């Protein structure tokens, strides 16, 4: 009845604001309708309780939309009707799905409805729906941050949830919305620690990272008494041999003032409950626990994470890269942790370049007098690699080893000198740079090496190496008085053709020789300074004027002239070769910021340890008096207390003395307290047993884990209070008792269950760490692992290729052995070695193309090149670098791209407008073009404030792709999928100058933006890339046959691209 009059009124309506329309809009409210009353009748129908009216309203709204009318103001009412019904559905999956859909609608107008739905779902009986509510919180916060206060209330409510399903999701919401509200965690801290083992993997990662930051604000540093000693040790490691006695006395005084450290029980609870997660199959969980232990655990306990991290090195290359970044940082401060696993960091020929360099970093950090002999032999092999970046990094690593370990300095130096006769110029150049740094430590003993390096100036063309040789000759010209002037004479001849860095060192050499040997070098110096006076580079002109006034006495020269010799020939400190990871640990390990070594958006700083411990009582949960102790708990206490007592079994009188002054409130939970405090020590004993067992495989470990969990479940039904057994059985009984309590309570009284379980966890955690407070017990804990640390940790690795020898004392004379000198003498770079995993995309010279000639552009010339770097705005676009030069006498203003007319599917991202370009100036900008994997040109207008120029950019097929990391097996697997019509083969003859490995790789990578793939065969070269737009694989194989014959094969599902690529590569190889 109510619908018919309303329907009768719908015969007329208004098409725009206040404008009458006599049309047939079935949804308008009358002939004349003002905007504020529009759709009121439909809203009333949607809000009614009758389904028939709602259905009728929906029909009218659909009809309106079909006619193109604006119905956006009805959106909240429709959403409310569609979502609300499903949110009240009896099926939990439908309720959760409805909330997920509702929270995914990014329209601000429905924020109030979304907030109501989240509040209702947070109180839902189903934990799955509550978990979905936690997921919806960050979505709503990103849509409307003004709702923060209401959302915090919901988060606080969900944090109190006792189900493992909700815990990870609500902590994620907490981290997104209010990470600063640490007060919300206090009451839930112990519960989160106890639930952690059963939360899903990604929830574990989030909770562990949050608890790491929480612990840094609430507990004292467990290594505070060792921090001063550690600092002084670090100074000694980096070569500061002189010690200030005043500082030493101050350090000793401050150590004496510090109180003996007692670990907070809640701190111990966190460490104990995260330790089993080191066996997780998820690499992110293992990494999260490793960073927690590194940042929070006492120094003596951090070593347990090494085995787990080494296990991750058997995973994919992406996981290896992240793990090795963190291991490289850890190995600087905790070197002993990874020494037993040295061979796990040896480099394989199939490793990508990035992995090789990181493993090299770790090996260099782990080098000491005991293992340096083995490590240098390993480096000798690496120098033969074809991967130039890796070879350069190896030479730098040898230099670092020589700097840090004085006994092998001469051996390393002699080995590097042998490399100076290598046929590869890059190896020689890198060796020169490293030798220069090493010679600064003992220049007087190595005048022969300086003479040898002086001869290399005729052959070496790398600017940095030439500059290093000239600096050495100038700095130590008194050691080579006959050679230095002759080197200056040669360099004066080629001065105008040298690079700027070399010219500056030639000027310095001339000045130093003028001051020490003016008879021979006076005229040469004047000649060099005159050449530099008119050089194109203003730095060189300024340096020449400055040095002329300084060294040549004139009437105008001031008092500085007297001190010229002291200025130029002052004693310079030897450089300290340090690891690039030295100061990275101020970022939280495992974070993106640590990986990039730069603060990423959203990164939260790891707080410093507090000087005084905050009040631990904030984590206590109040328990009603009537639930404090049941008769069953009393019986259990009588039976278990003598068996679990730490004071009898482990720490003796020290423990009882420590626990005497505890408050009366803690006595109420004494039974669970004593059992949990012992479980820490028992777990360590259990770990020792596991480590001693040795030869188990990973599969057996997983089976053992499952069996343990099954036993824990059975323990909840049949836990025998007085049964004696292994440490693992005692833990199961403890767990079983807790679960039995929960089961019993849940049958009748919900509040009883909550309070008793909270009491159990609170009392357990509050006393579990009290045993660690005594120093006597700490010594006892350290003693057993140290007695069998060597073989037991090694055997747990289960690495097939790893059988390390037992540690043996090495005499100092054997370290600097003559065999090492002979080993390093034969260091050569051969072409038969395995190829690197990836060659830098910028291997060949970047080719430039003309976009606008200066004649056509009326003085404005534009060139472009493909930079082969990812375009920052969109990974599916090719980055095009454009260089604009103003060759006119007037300013060019408002340079921009206008009216891009790409073909269908193509997209162009214009460069930012250049407001003004002065006469003679050049501007460089980057624009992105999505060519849709096609070589068709992208057309657009280049505009100034006065003119428009029609231009187009046509890409070579090789620039439509990006290099791909791939192993040899992956390459073969993918190649097997791309056969038949996806495979193009071409036979060709290689010219004589293009038959070396270096020339072939250079020509292929200059023709196409591809990455090198390792290959075991000497006569094959493999490359891989993917198209920028669609990500289709492009695989290239070049096989050399007898003589100059070769066969090129390209596999790609894009046949057109494959055909064009074959043509381009054949053309490049024929040049």
PDB file of C-alpha atoms in Angstrom, residues 141 265 274 489 833 982:
ATOM      1  CA  UNK A 141      42.392   3.937   9.619  1.00  0.00           C
ATOM      2  CA  UNK A 265      61.417 -12.694  34.792  1.00  0.00           C
ATOM      3  CA  UNK A 274      60.725 -17.586  21.247  1.00  0.00           C
ATOM      4  CA  UNK A 489     108.588  13.606 -17.292  1.00  0.00           C
ATOM      5  CA  UNK A 833      86.176 -20.437 -15.026  1.00  0.00           C
ATOM      6  CA  UNK A 982      58.810 -19.998 -29.425  1.00  0.00           C
TER       7      UNK A 982
END
